[in-house]
């Protein structure tokens, strides 16, 4: 077992116009036995990073260590890692035992050792009873476990997994998420896992790296990433349904500092101004708690534009919140209601801006209903309007 | 590998008469008069040949000899002469043909046969003849996958491929050079439904994970018959090259999905250089950074909707506008305008292609 360290790692794909930087100044210490997730949209550089660790992609600059050993020039097969990919295929004519033993046979591992390793991996994966079966006699989940078994028998220092669940149906994916998490607990080894699915990232990782355009945006535990995103991108990427964002103007009056949206300034928005005038669109204001408001004022944001972010579950419909936060109540019109059983999503228009609220399924709202909602002012995220970075308020 | 025709070529200067090899149906497989290859002997000849019980016989001043494979007649050899000397020459030639056939049998498995089709100039008749010998259907849809594996152990790579596709009737694989392997696979309806790209991805991922090597897979075109198989291979090679030029990061390239890169790859170099100089005088595009190119890509993806592109690129709308204006200042092309955008896109692909050509030239030097 070993940790992995990436120091100032860059990956540039050469092209006529000088090249495309797929990974930019990537610095990360992955601890031994950690389950680290690389997540981000397509083309963000997560797979390239994983492939550089594996040695399947050349590093343009920087250093990669496994344990204390610099592995930049070590052949992939000698890096003591195992990879699990998305498009796995079991050898159809071989038994589960032979499928798991195949890689070891290629490496000329002695027979008695192969047997020991395969049985041990089968025990961990709870597939001992399937060792004599052929792949066609296995369920989807069992096949996936065999595929993992092929990596486990190598007893690598680090497992690298590149979207291994992407090809599975939704139900099996959920099942395998749990299986892989359990496997990590049993194996007590380092796993680096690439996914574009934020739910996978949130549920499986002990730490998550959010990437965009080859840059690390934020590295932290799932909970911290969710609760304290460092910028609009991370806030929007992590969480489903995603965080609501709206551009607001910071104002200060006798009641305190507020975030205002649905207001109209300037002649370019004349029609909208008329709509506001005709009360077709009502401006909304969220007053921040005194301490947060003071910090925002201190930072010089009064009368400036900021981006307000609020998670669906922090938009409240219960009346007691209106009493608790009377200065954070907004009026909205229900567009769509999605009942999911344990919870409901309300898609509402507030000051002509679309918001998603997660509410109790027992509420009786229906489309076109006018609703009073509370934006929990203690949970509102405030980002700089230009840099889109979180403000320390 | 030799073929019957190669044998004929070897003796053509020694023997002054027309000499050839005929299959039991009377089709000329090889002949010193190449115009006769593939033609059938006159029916009267065939009747005589089939009815004749002698191993060596003369028909209309042509000497024929049966060449056996075990108890079965494999082919006939003939020489256009009935002289004793000619007969002796034919005997010697027949021995060579027989030995050659045995040699082929000993090493000509399905994979070797497919390799011969792809890598050599087998005549159509020879392909059909050998396919019949090996009981390989001629008219069946097949696809060639070119698998590029850098630095893998040969046996290990073949072992992975063979075990992935154990059905020898429908799949054959062989090595063609230091780092390239070919998989020739019968395409079934299920493969078409699932998409042949899935097979390519599966090969790429399996070889990569088993051998820990960087693997690329290029897909050729579907060939309806063995006679088109070479074309499928050639297209897989084009897919590989164009994939490397235009989609360097992608590890699977499909000839049927090369897009505009396919056209640019076929353009003459000089025309490309003139076009590029016309669009970007003095190589002005070289001053662009990757952000610029990403912005253009984003705009194309979003049908030139700036707000949507900003969303996809995770940047502010104003940043997109600023970059567009910068491109216009440098090149005079306003990529919000469809015509200009198309010119810009093609020019950027042409520049990639020329960069590839320049690199190739450097390597040769």
XYZ file of C-alpha atoms in Angstrom:
758
model
C 0.000 0.000 0.000
C 1.178 3.496 -0.715
C 0.164 7.082 -1.131
C 0.490 9.006 -4.372
C 1.954 12.441 -4.781
C 1.684 14.724 -7.805
C 3.953 17.760 -7.879
C 3.414 20.550 -10.422
C 2.173 18.090 -13.001
C 1.288 19.375 -16.461
C 0.006 17.603 -19.520
C 0.072 19.310 -22.867
C -1.228 17.750 -26.055
C 0.822 19.131 -28.908
C -0.989 20.734 -31.782
C -0.412 23.260 -34.505
C -1.284 26.181 -32.299
C 1.159 25.265 -29.585
C -0.851 22.630 -27.828
C -3.760 22.162 -25.507
C -3.023 22.072 -21.822
C -5.114 19.198 -20.527
C -3.751 19.296 -16.974
C -2.383 22.432 -15.392
C -0.079 22.640 -12.392
C -1.675 19.706 -10.618
C -0.506 19.372 -7.013
C -1.950 16.749 -4.759
C -0.973 14.483 -1.895
C -3.064 11.339 -1.851
C -2.658 9.530 1.389
C -2.139 5.833 1.796
C -5.485 3.966 1.980
C -7.382 6.995 0.781
C -10.380 6.727 -1.570
C -9.858 9.772 -3.734
C -12.312 10.820 -6.409
C -11.422 12.927 -9.439
C -14.608 14.519 -10.685
C -15.455 17.139 -13.261
C -17.139 17.665 -16.594
C -15.989 15.995 -19.790
C -12.585 17.297 -20.914
C -11.591 18.630 -17.480
C -8.433 16.479 -17.371
C -9.454 13.883 -14.785
C -8.826 10.818 -16.964
C -5.598 12.323 -18.268
C -4.423 12.763 -14.678
C -5.281 9.149 -13.870
C -3.499 7.943 -17.003
C -0.411 9.932 -16.075
C -0.342 8.235 -12.692
C -0.690 4.901 -14.499
C 2.045 5.825 -16.947
C -0.237 5.417 -19.944
C 0.163 9.088 -20.720
C 3.464 10.926 -20.755
C 3.889 13.724 -18.250
C 4.779 17.036 -19.914
C 6.225 18.441 -16.696
C 6.182 17.697 -13.001
C 6.746 14.703 -10.777
C 4.630 11.743 -9.770
C 5.500 9.643 -6.742
C 4.041 6.359 -5.569
C 5.067 6.031 -1.978
C 8.443 7.723 -1.856
C 9.478 6.575 -5.302
C 9.581 8.979 -8.236
C 7.884 7.046 -11.029
C 8.069 9.440 -13.977
C 10.394 7.095 -15.833
C 9.091 3.811 -14.480
C 7.259 1.623 -17.008
C 3.516 1.365 -16.311
C 3.726 -2.379 -15.701
C 6.393 -1.801 -13.077
C 4.478 0.850 -11.147
C 2.631 -1.680 -9.018
C -0.790 -0.369 -9.871
C -3.934 -1.946 -11.290
C -6.459 -0.250 -13.494
C -10.153 -0.870 -13.852
C -11.784 0.666 -16.907
C -15.290 1.333 -18.055
C -15.391 -1.201 -20.897
C -14.292 -4.314 -19.103
C -14.731 -7.666 -20.805
C -14.464 -11.053 -19.195
C -12.931 -13.832 -21.262
C -16.065 -15.698 -22.329
C -14.653 -19.215 -22.546
C -12.829 -19.087 -19.216
C -14.188 -19.806 -15.771
C -14.282 -17.060 -13.170
C -11.139 -18.572 -11.636
C -9.291 -18.454 -14.948
C -10.518 -14.966 -15.672
C -9.077 -13.765 -12.395
C -5.897 -15.771 -12.832
C -5.250 -14.668 -16.401
C -3.280 -11.509 -15.620
C -1.111 -13.382 -13.143
C -0.396 -16.127 -15.677
C 0.734 -13.475 -18.139
C 3.129 -12.253 -15.492
C 4.421 -15.787 -15.018
C 3.309 -15.981 -11.391
C 3.819 -19.466 -9.887
C 0.692 -21.630 -9.919
C 0.367 -22.083 -6.170
C 0.593 -18.321 -5.728
C -2.043 -17.705 -8.377
C -4.386 -20.100 -6.642
C -3.835 -18.428 -3.290
C -4.386 -14.938 -4.670
C -7.483 -15.831 -6.649
C -9.111 -17.563 -3.676
C -8.282 -14.642 -1.431
C -9.740 -12.126 -3.905
C -12.820 -14.314 -4.357
C -13.276 -14.406 -0.590
C -13.074 -10.628 -0.343
C -15.548 -10.242 -3.186
C -17.758 -13.048 -1.850
C -17.708 -14.903 -5.158
C -15.982 -18.115 -4.022
C -19.040 -20.126 -5.055
C -18.810 -18.745 -8.588
C -15.216 -19.674 -9.363
C -16.168 -22.565 -11.652
C -18.772 -20.671 -13.586
C -18.382 -19.117 -17.004
C -19.183 -15.403 -17.460
C -22.438 -16.061 -19.309
C -23.788 -17.750 -16.179
C -23.186 -14.633 -14.064
C -25.413 -11.670 -13.320
C -24.270 -8.147 -14.206
C -23.196 -7.457 -10.641
C -21.269 -10.716 -10.390
C -19.447 -9.966 -13.640
C -18.500 -6.571 -12.343
C -17.130 -8.180 -9.199
C -15.053 -10.582 -11.282
C -13.690 -7.611 -13.216
C -12.665 -6.038 -9.917
C -11.220 -9.380 -8.876
C -8.861 -9.320 -11.842
C -7.388 -6.123 -10.451
C -7.390 -7.264 -6.823
C -5.356 -10.438 -7.468
C -2.444 -8.284 -8.539
C -2.290 -6.875 -5.017
C -1.273 -3.465 -6.295
C -0.198 -0.567 -4.152
C -2.768 1.646 -5.823
C -6.016 0.976 -7.683
C -6.891 3.332 -10.503
C -10.492 3.236 -11.648
C -11.635 5.113 -14.731
C -15.416 5.432 -14.680
C -15.857 1.698 -14.044
C -19.603 1.977 -13.484
C -20.526 4.156 -16.442
C -21.755 1.312 -18.606
C -24.031 -0.183 -15.973
C -27.742 0.426 -15.659
C -28.891 2.764 -12.900
C -29.869 0.040 -10.438
C -26.639 -1.903 -10.786
C -24.625 1.273 -10.581
C -26.100 2.063 -7.174
C -25.420 -1.502 -6.019
C -21.828 -1.416 -7.258
C -21.200 1.954 -5.645
C -21.811 0.336 -2.301
C -19.770 -2.738 -3.245
C -16.721 -0.689 -4.235
C -16.956 1.391 -1.050
C -17.152 -1.811 0.968
C -14.247 -3.224 -0.998
C -12.143 -0.207 -0.123
C -12.860 -0.771 3.544
C -11.865 -4.425 3.255
C -8.760 -3.928 1.135
C -7.519 -0.903 3.027
C -5.660 0.303 -0.011
C -5.375 3.516 -2.000
C -8.029 3.973 -4.669
C -8.082 6.804 -7.182
C -11.414 6.874 -8.912
C -12.461 8.984 -11.892
C -16.073 9.863 -12.521
C -18.160 12.609 -14.068
C -21.066 11.672 -11.830
C -21.181 13.899 -8.784
C -23.464 11.466 -6.939
C -20.824 8.747 -7.287
C -18.218 11.201 -6.085
C -20.243 12.316 -3.076
C -21.203 8.820 -1.971
C -17.924 6.976 -2.466
C -14.957 9.213 -1.851
C -13.210 10.064 1.357
C -11.897 13.095 -0.507
C -12.935 14.652 -3.780
C -10.933 16.642 -6.308
C -13.158 18.826 -8.463
C -11.508 19.711 -11.775
C -12.296 22.105 -14.575
C -10.242 22.930 -17.668
C -7.265 21.001 -16.312
C -7.175 22.939 -13.044
C -8.023 21.710 -9.589
C -10.933 23.779 -8.348
C -11.237 22.360 -4.860
C -10.056 19.358 -2.881
C -11.945 18.369 0.222
C -14.262 15.906 1.861
C -17.666 15.465 0.203
C -19.457 17.318 2.982
C -17.134 20.312 2.943
C -17.314 20.524 -0.851
C -21.065 20.495 -0.646
C -21.390 22.974 2.144
C -18.498 25.267 1.374
C -17.821 25.386 -2.352
C -14.987 27.739 -3.202
C -16.574 29.009 -6.385
C -19.700 28.998 -8.504
C -18.451 26.054 -10.556
C -17.986 23.736 -7.575
C -21.265 24.909 -6.046
C -23.083 24.155 -9.270
C -21.326 20.902 -10.036
C -21.734 19.207 -6.688
C -25.280 18.425 -5.672
C -28.381 17.210 -7.404
C -30.506 19.133 -8.172
C -27.745 21.712 -8.442
C -27.383 24.840 -6.401
C -29.579 27.760 -7.521
C -27.674 30.826 -8.662
C -28.874 34.346 -9.244
C -27.090 37.603 -9.847
C -27.970 40.033 -7.087
C -27.128 43.553 -6.054
C -25.951 44.143 -2.509
C -27.887 46.922 -0.804
C -27.804 48.427 2.627
C -30.711 50.113 4.375
C -32.104 50.481 7.848
C -32.905 46.780 8.091
C -29.409 45.699 7.162
C -27.531 44.325 4.157
C -29.586 42.530 1.548
C -29.146 40.654 -1.716
C -31.583 41.934 -4.315
C -32.717 40.403 -7.549
C -35.577 40.911 -9.945
C -34.858 44.617 -9.873
C -34.323 46.630 -12.985
C -31.796 49.278 -13.738
C -30.860 50.941 -16.994
C -32.744 51.565 -20.204
C -31.716 48.307 -21.890
C -34.198 46.475 -19.748
C -37.058 48.812 -20.377
C -39.589 46.092 -21.070
C -38.622 44.284 -17.971
C -38.838 47.534 -16.008
C -42.348 47.956 -17.308
C -43.136 44.430 -16.239
C -41.869 45.177 -12.762
C -43.892 48.359 -12.737
C -46.983 46.395 -13.699
C -46.155 44.042 -10.812
C -45.820 41.134 -13.239
C -42.353 40.697 -11.756
C -41.814 41.451 -8.105
C -38.324 42.308 -6.921
C -36.983 40.128 -4.152
C -34.614 40.891 -1.309
C -32.881 38.538 1.079
C -31.541 40.194 4.191
C -28.433 38.552 5.513
C -27.867 37.960 9.232
C -26.195 41.002 10.772
C -22.762 39.419 11.046
C -22.712 38.225 7.453
C -24.057 41.533 6.199
C -21.379 43.442 8.091
C -18.636 41.291 6.568
C -19.989 41.861 3.083
C -20.085 45.589 3.727
C -16.575 45.442 5.130
C -15.405 43.795 1.929
C -16.807 46.756 -0.018
C -19.583 44.952 -1.859
C -22.438 47.335 -1.076
C -24.052 48.454 -4.348
C -22.016 45.884 -6.234
C -23.075 42.758 -8.050
C -22.595 39.378 -6.427
C -23.862 35.917 -7.249
C -26.118 34.363 -4.676
C -26.170 30.586 -4.468
C -28.674 28.580 -2.506
C -29.199 24.842 -2.377
C -32.717 23.523 -3.064
C -33.012 22.180 0.472
C -32.292 25.632 1.907
C -35.359 27.135 0.292
C -38.037 26.537 2.907
C -41.794 26.424 2.547
C -42.717 25.741 6.180
C -44.539 28.733 7.796
C -42.362 28.736 10.891
C -39.356 29.749 8.747
C -41.282 32.846 7.709
C -41.511 33.786 11.369
C -37.854 32.936 11.948
C -36.538 34.843 8.897
C -39.211 37.423 8.005
C -36.671 39.416 5.973
C -35.804 36.506 3.721
C -39.280 35.688 2.472
C -39.883 35.785 -1.263
C -42.947 35.289 -3.391
C -42.917 32.769 -6.166
C -45.179 31.005 -8.619
C -45.028 27.230 -8.857
C -44.076 26.097 -12.318
C -43.762 22.337 -11.859
C -43.936 20.014 -8.874
C -42.012 16.763 -8.929
C -43.060 14.288 -6.246
C -40.350 11.718 -5.548
C -41.985 10.011 -2.597
C -39.587 10.906 0.188
C -39.349 14.503 -1.017
C -40.724 16.849 -3.631
C -39.059 19.338 -5.907
C -40.781 22.591 -6.575
C -39.698 24.433 -9.683
C -40.697 28.011 -8.974
C -40.323 31.365 -10.626
C -39.232 34.033 -8.196
C -38.904 37.520 -9.663
C -38.827 35.881 -13.077
C -35.845 33.702 -12.091
C -36.104 29.917 -12.000
C -35.373 28.207 -8.699
C -35.605 24.644 -7.486
C -36.713 24.005 -3.928
C -36.684 20.681 -2.120
C -39.751 20.521 0.053
C -41.709 18.128 2.172
C -43.811 15.772 0.015
C -46.864 16.489 2.130
C -47.249 20.032 0.831
C -50.194 20.622 -1.447
C -48.678 23.050 -3.922
C -49.646 22.723 -7.528
C -48.583 24.525 -10.725
C -49.492 28.255 -10.867
C -49.936 28.464 -7.084
C -48.450 31.550 -5.494
C -46.105 30.503 -2.706
C -44.147 32.197 0.014
C -40.681 30.727 0.373
C -37.826 31.479 2.705
C -34.216 31.584 1.533
C -32.404 30.479 4.670
C -30.089 33.506 5.049
C -27.620 31.537 7.129
C -27.212 29.079 4.245
C -27.003 31.498 1.363
C -23.665 31.413 -0.497
C -22.285 34.678 -1.799
C -19.838 34.701 -4.719
C -17.984 37.597 -6.325
C -19.870 38.716 -9.434
C -16.765 38.726 -11.627
C -14.320 36.149 -10.269
C -17.167 33.862 -9.178
C -15.156 32.982 -6.073
C -16.828 32.534 -2.705
C -16.792 35.554 -0.430
C -15.825 34.987 3.196
C -19.095 36.049 4.714
C 4.645 -15.097 -48.429
C 4.911 -16.768 -51.799
C 1.908 -17.486 -53.906
C 1.511 -19.753 -56.954
C 2.035 -16.735 -59.140
C 5.362 -16.031 -57.408
C 6.417 -19.584 -58.230
C 5.508 -19.057 -61.876
C 7.500 -15.807 -61.884
C 10.529 -17.619 -60.550
C 10.585 -20.168 -63.362
C 9.384 -17.942 -66.164
C 12.915 -17.141 -67.384
C 13.994 -20.787 -67.325
C 10.998 -22.217 -69.129
C 10.326 -20.898 -72.598
C 6.743 -22.070 -72.713
C 3.562 -20.833 -71.128
C 3.195 -22.503 -67.747
C 0.441 -22.300 -65.168
C -1.565 -23.675 -62.247
C -5.238 -24.592 -62.576
C -7.696 -25.474 -59.831
C -9.824 -28.639 -60.151
C -12.686 -26.566 -61.594
C -10.501 -25.383 -64.443
C -9.874 -21.804 -63.258
C -6.355 -20.560 -63.921
C -4.852 -19.573 -60.564
C -1.427 -18.604 -61.841
C 0.086 -18.314 -65.302
C 3.160 -16.966 -67.063
C 0.663 -15.165 -69.309
C -0.864 -13.038 -66.566
C -3.820 -12.160 -68.766
C -5.115 -15.691 -68.343
C -5.248 -15.569 -64.541
C -8.813 -16.039 -63.442
C -9.990 -17.324 -66.809
C -11.364 -20.797 -67.272
C -9.843 -23.434 -69.481
C -11.992 -24.463 -72.454
C -14.728 -26.919 -71.454
C -13.196 -29.621 -73.658
C -9.968 -29.354 -71.669
C -11.804 -29.567 -68.373
C -13.743 -32.644 -69.477
C -10.547 -34.360 -70.552
C -8.719 -33.385 -67.385
C -11.444 -34.649 -65.106
C -11.912 -37.908 -66.978
C -8.239 -38.675 -67.380
C -6.965 -41.337 -65.036
C -3.271 -40.692 -65.720
C -1.251 -38.376 -63.482
C 0.384 -36.808 -66.492
C -1.346 -36.429 -69.834
C -1.371 -34.359 -73.015
C -4.371 -32.537 -74.419
C -4.101 -30.509 -77.599
C -0.303 -29.944 -77.306
C -0.660 -28.985 -73.598
C 0.946 -31.226 -70.981
C -0.963 -31.470 -67.673
C 0.081 -32.945 -64.349
C -2.061 -33.641 -61.297
C -0.724 -32.303 -57.966
C -2.152 -34.165 -55.006
C -2.840 -33.279 -51.439
C -3.108 -36.699 -49.835
C -5.560 -38.682 -51.975
C -7.242 -35.581 -53.294
C -6.276 -33.647 -56.387
C -5.235 -30.232 -55.201
C -4.397 -28.472 -58.461
C -3.236 -29.195 -61.991
C -0.087 -27.782 -63.487
C 0.303 -27.357 -67.230
C 2.811 -26.321 -69.858
C 2.036 -25.329 -73.440
C 4.140 -28.022 -75.082
C 4.029 -31.756 -75.547
C 7.802 -32.253 -75.780
C 9.687 -34.544 -73.402
C 11.813 -31.653 -72.167
C 8.718 -29.630 -71.432
C 7.230 -32.586 -69.567
C 10.354 -32.825 -67.392
C 10.164 -29.108 -66.693
C 6.541 -29.481 -65.737
C 7.447 -32.337 -63.394
C 9.975 -30.137 -61.629
C 7.543 -27.233 -61.475
C 4.869 -29.552 -60.050
C 7.227 -30.654 -57.295
C 7.680 -26.988 -56.357
C 3.925 -26.398 -56.413
C 3.342 -29.444 -54.249
C 6.003 -28.396 -51.754
C 4.667 -24.890 -51.716
C 1.182 -26.187 -51.000
C 2.450 -28.338 -48.143
C 4.358 -25.365 -46.826
C 1.205 -23.291 -46.931
C -0.817 -25.964 -45.198
C 1.709 -26.167 -42.440
C 1.513 -22.464 -41.679
C -1.531 -21.128 -43.397
C -4.108 -20.918 -40.668
C -6.947 -18.478 -40.791
C -4.921 -15.646 -39.313
C -2.116 -16.128 -41.827
C -4.653 -16.183 -44.604
C -6.183 -12.887 -43.487
C -2.705 -11.449 -43.138
C -1.945 -12.495 -46.724
C -5.096 -10.840 -47.977
C -4.283 -7.608 -46.195
C -0.532 -7.406 -46.506
C 0.061 -9.027 -49.896
C -1.210 -8.772 -53.399
C -3.154 -12.000 -53.594
C -5.281 -12.219 -56.689
C -9.014 -12.417 -56.219
C -8.990 -15.979 -57.514
C -6.319 -17.019 -55.113
C -8.268 -15.463 -52.233
C -11.400 -17.343 -53.202
C -9.484 -20.567 -53.741
C -7.670 -20.434 -50.412
C -10.814 -19.346 -48.592
C -12.486 -22.471 -49.928
C -9.568 -24.590 -48.753
C -9.810 -23.094 -45.266
C -13.609 -23.182 -45.322
C -13.838 -19.467 -44.771
C -16.937 -17.852 -46.212
C -16.042 -15.182 -48.765
C -19.195 -13.092 -48.734
C -19.708 -12.215 -45.110
C -19.480 -8.791 -43.422
C -16.189 -8.242 -41.637
C -14.390 -5.371 -40.000
C -10.701 -4.713 -39.471
C -9.564 -3.219 -36.169
C -6.044 -1.824 -36.054
C -4.694 -2.085 -32.529
C -1.635 0.004 -31.712
C 0.123 -1.077 -28.583
C 3.387 0.539 -27.623
C 5.917 -1.609 -25.844
C 3.842 -4.660 -25.025
C 5.144 -8.177 -24.921
C 4.054 -9.822 -28.220
C 2.867 -13.071 -26.756
C 0.991 -11.367 -23.960
C -0.806 -9.049 -26.338
C -1.809 -11.874 -28.657
C -2.894 -13.893 -25.682
C -5.206 -11.124 -24.455
C -6.717 -10.676 -27.903
C -7.149 -14.380 -28.519
C -8.857 -14.850 -25.196
C -11.122 -11.890 -25.702
C -12.264 -13.376 -29.003
C -11.893 -17.134 -28.628
C -14.248 -17.911 -31.488
C -11.735 -18.585 -34.274
C -14.451 -18.849 -36.889
C -15.467 -15.237 -36.462
C -12.301 -13.575 -35.224
C -8.691 -13.688 -36.346
C -5.847 -11.625 -35.016
C -2.203 -11.249 -35.948
C 0.714 -8.913 -35.568
C 1.635 -6.747 -38.540
C 4.639 -4.837 -37.237
C 6.481 -3.847 -34.086
C 3.532 -2.248 -32.339
C 0.461 -2.940 -34.436
C -1.949 -5.850 -34.378
C -4.970 -6.514 -36.509
C -8.233 -8.010 -35.456
C -10.436 -9.207 -38.311
C -13.885 -9.862 -37.019
C -17.123 -11.012 -38.546
C -19.746 -8.381 -37.891
C -23.026 -9.711 -36.641
C -26.307 -7.882 -36.297
C -25.777 -7.686 -32.531
C -22.425 -5.928 -33.070
C -24.066 -3.404 -35.364
C -26.792 -2.707 -32.841
C -24.347 -2.299 -30.010
C -22.000 -0.335 -32.227
C -18.638 -1.556 -33.448
C -17.033 1.262 -31.473
C -17.976 -0.705 -28.345
C -15.775 -3.566 -29.525
C -12.939 -1.111 -30.070
C -13.357 0.425 -26.618
C -13.491 -3.002 -25.058
C -10.251 -4.034 -26.776
C -8.569 -0.776 -25.763
C -9.605 -1.054 -22.126
C -8.832 -4.744 -21.795
C -5.391 -4.588 -23.395
C -4.561 -1.453 -21.403
C -5.553 -2.946 -18.068
C -4.047 -6.399 -18.604
C -0.740 -5.214 -20.011
C -0.566 -1.667 -18.627
C 0.253 -0.151 -21.990
C -1.147 2.760 -23.919
C -3.491 1.304 -26.523
C -5.189 2.870 -29.529
C -7.778 1.138 -31.673
C -8.745 2.283 -35.157
C -11.771 0.931 -36.942
C -11.839 0.351 -40.705
C -14.891 0.092 -42.896
C -17.192 -2.881 -43.072
C -16.230 -5.191 -45.895
C -18.955 -7.262 -47.487
C -16.494 -9.770 -48.910
C -12.977 -11.039 -48.337
C -12.049 -9.230 -51.523
C -12.707 -5.854 -49.820
C -10.849 -6.720 -46.637
C -7.673 -4.967 -47.681
C -9.662 -1.780 -48.196
C -11.058 -2.081 -44.673
C -7.513 -2.323 -43.364
C -6.362 0.659 -45.431
C -9.247 2.683 -44.031
C -8.342 1.634 -40.501
C -4.844 2.985 -41.143
C -6.316 6.285 -42.390
C -8.522 6.402 -39.283
C -5.440 5.863 -37.141
C -3.455 8.638 -38.794
C -6.270 11.184 -38.986
C -7.294 10.308 -35.450
C -3.787 11.064 -34.250
C -3.713 14.345 -36.192
C -7.120 15.740 -35.345
C -8.189 13.908 -32.180
C -4.865 13.125 -30.523
C -6.404 12.546 -27.109
C -8.985 10.046 -28.305
C -7.890 6.425 -28.165
C -10.493 5.048 -30.547
C -10.775 6.296 -34.129
C -13.525 5.171 -36.466
C -13.051 5.672 -40.208
C -16.765 6.358 -40.528
C -16.598 9.132 -37.977
C -13.591 11.152 -39.022
C -15.693 14.164 -39.951
C -14.023 16.990 -41.779
C -10.574 15.627 -40.884
C -11.086 12.962 -43.555
C -11.388 15.623 -46.263
C -8.479 17.700 -45.047
C -6.245 14.646 -44.874
C -6.776 14.120 -48.591
C -5.981 17.699 -49.616
C -2.668 18.435 -51.340
C -0.114 19.944 -48.984
C 0.541 22.959 -51.170
C -3.124 23.923 -51.346
C -3.307 23.663 -47.569
C -0.332 25.969 -47.098
C -1.749 28.556 -49.506
C -5.141 28.415 -47.781
C -3.625 28.800 -44.336
C -1.531 31.777 -45.399
C -4.633 33.328 -46.956
C -6.686 32.981 -43.777
C -3.959 33.624 -41.229
C -1.353 35.801 -42.998
C 2.088 35.396 -41.508
C 0.937 32.586 -39.235
C -1.156 34.936 -37.078
C -2.993 31.965 -35.540
C 0.202 31.056 -33.715
C -0.411 33.956 -31.335
C -3.631 32.349 -30.078
C -3.601 30.612 -26.779
C -5.563 27.481 -26.017
C -8.347 29.522 -24.409
C -9.067 30.995 -27.811
C -9.375 27.613 -29.445
C -11.488 26.277 -26.595
C -13.792 29.260 -26.997
C -14.205 28.577 -30.696
C -14.869 24.894 -30.018
C -17.435 25.876 -27.386
C -19.164 28.239 -29.797
C -19.376 25.533 -32.440
C -20.780 23.070 -29.924
C -23.438 25.579 -28.887
C -24.425 26.717 -32.376
C -22.806 30.117 -31.786
C -25.069 30.883 -28.858
C -22.711 32.992 -26.747
C -24.621 32.579 -23.481
C -24.804 28.813 -23.892
C -21.127 28.635 -24.871
C -20.240 30.648 -21.770
C -22.195 28.125 -19.723
C -20.465 25.148 -21.353
C -17.047 26.752 -20.990
C -17.824 27.782 -17.411
C -16.776 31.359 -18.125
C -18.551 34.669 -18.064
C -20.426 35.681 -21.195
C -18.292 38.810 -21.433
C -15.144 36.657 -21.495
C -16.482 34.829 -24.538
C -17.252 38.139 -26.264
C -13.811 39.497 -25.394
C -12.122 36.430 -26.880
C -14.228 36.641 -30.035
C -13.214 40.263 -30.457
C -9.564 39.380 -29.928
C -9.771 36.733 -32.664
C -11.371 39.292 -34.968
C -8.631 41.813 -34.256
C -5.888 39.330 -35.097
C -7.430 37.526 -38.060
C -10.194 39.769 -39.302
C -12.603 36.861 -38.849
C -15.738 37.429 -36.820
C -16.582 33.926 -35.647
C -20.120 35.019 -34.774
C -20.618 35.198 -38.505
C -21.283 31.724 -39.930
C -18.998 32.055 -42.962
C -16.107 33.374 -40.917
C -16.634 30.667 -38.306
C -16.500 27.931 -40.921
C -13.323 29.390 -42.430
C -11.760 29.615 -38.986
C -12.684 26.047 -38.109
C -11.323 24.624 -41.359
C -8.172 26.711 -41.088
C -7.493 25.454 -37.573
C -7.862 21.855 -38.774
C -5.626 22.530 -41.763
C -3.012 23.948 -39.422
C -3.136 20.722 -37.389
C -2.679 18.707 -40.554
C 0.293 20.784 -41.733
C 1.855 20.521 -38.335
C 1.625 16.732 -38.663
C 3.212 16.839 -42.135
C 6.055 19.029 -40.862
C 6.690 16.620 -38.007
C 6.768 13.688 -40.392
C 9.322 15.508 -42.530
C 11.444 16.253 -39.460
C 11.373 12.580 -38.504
C 12.508 11.567 -41.996
C 15.420 14.008 -41.813
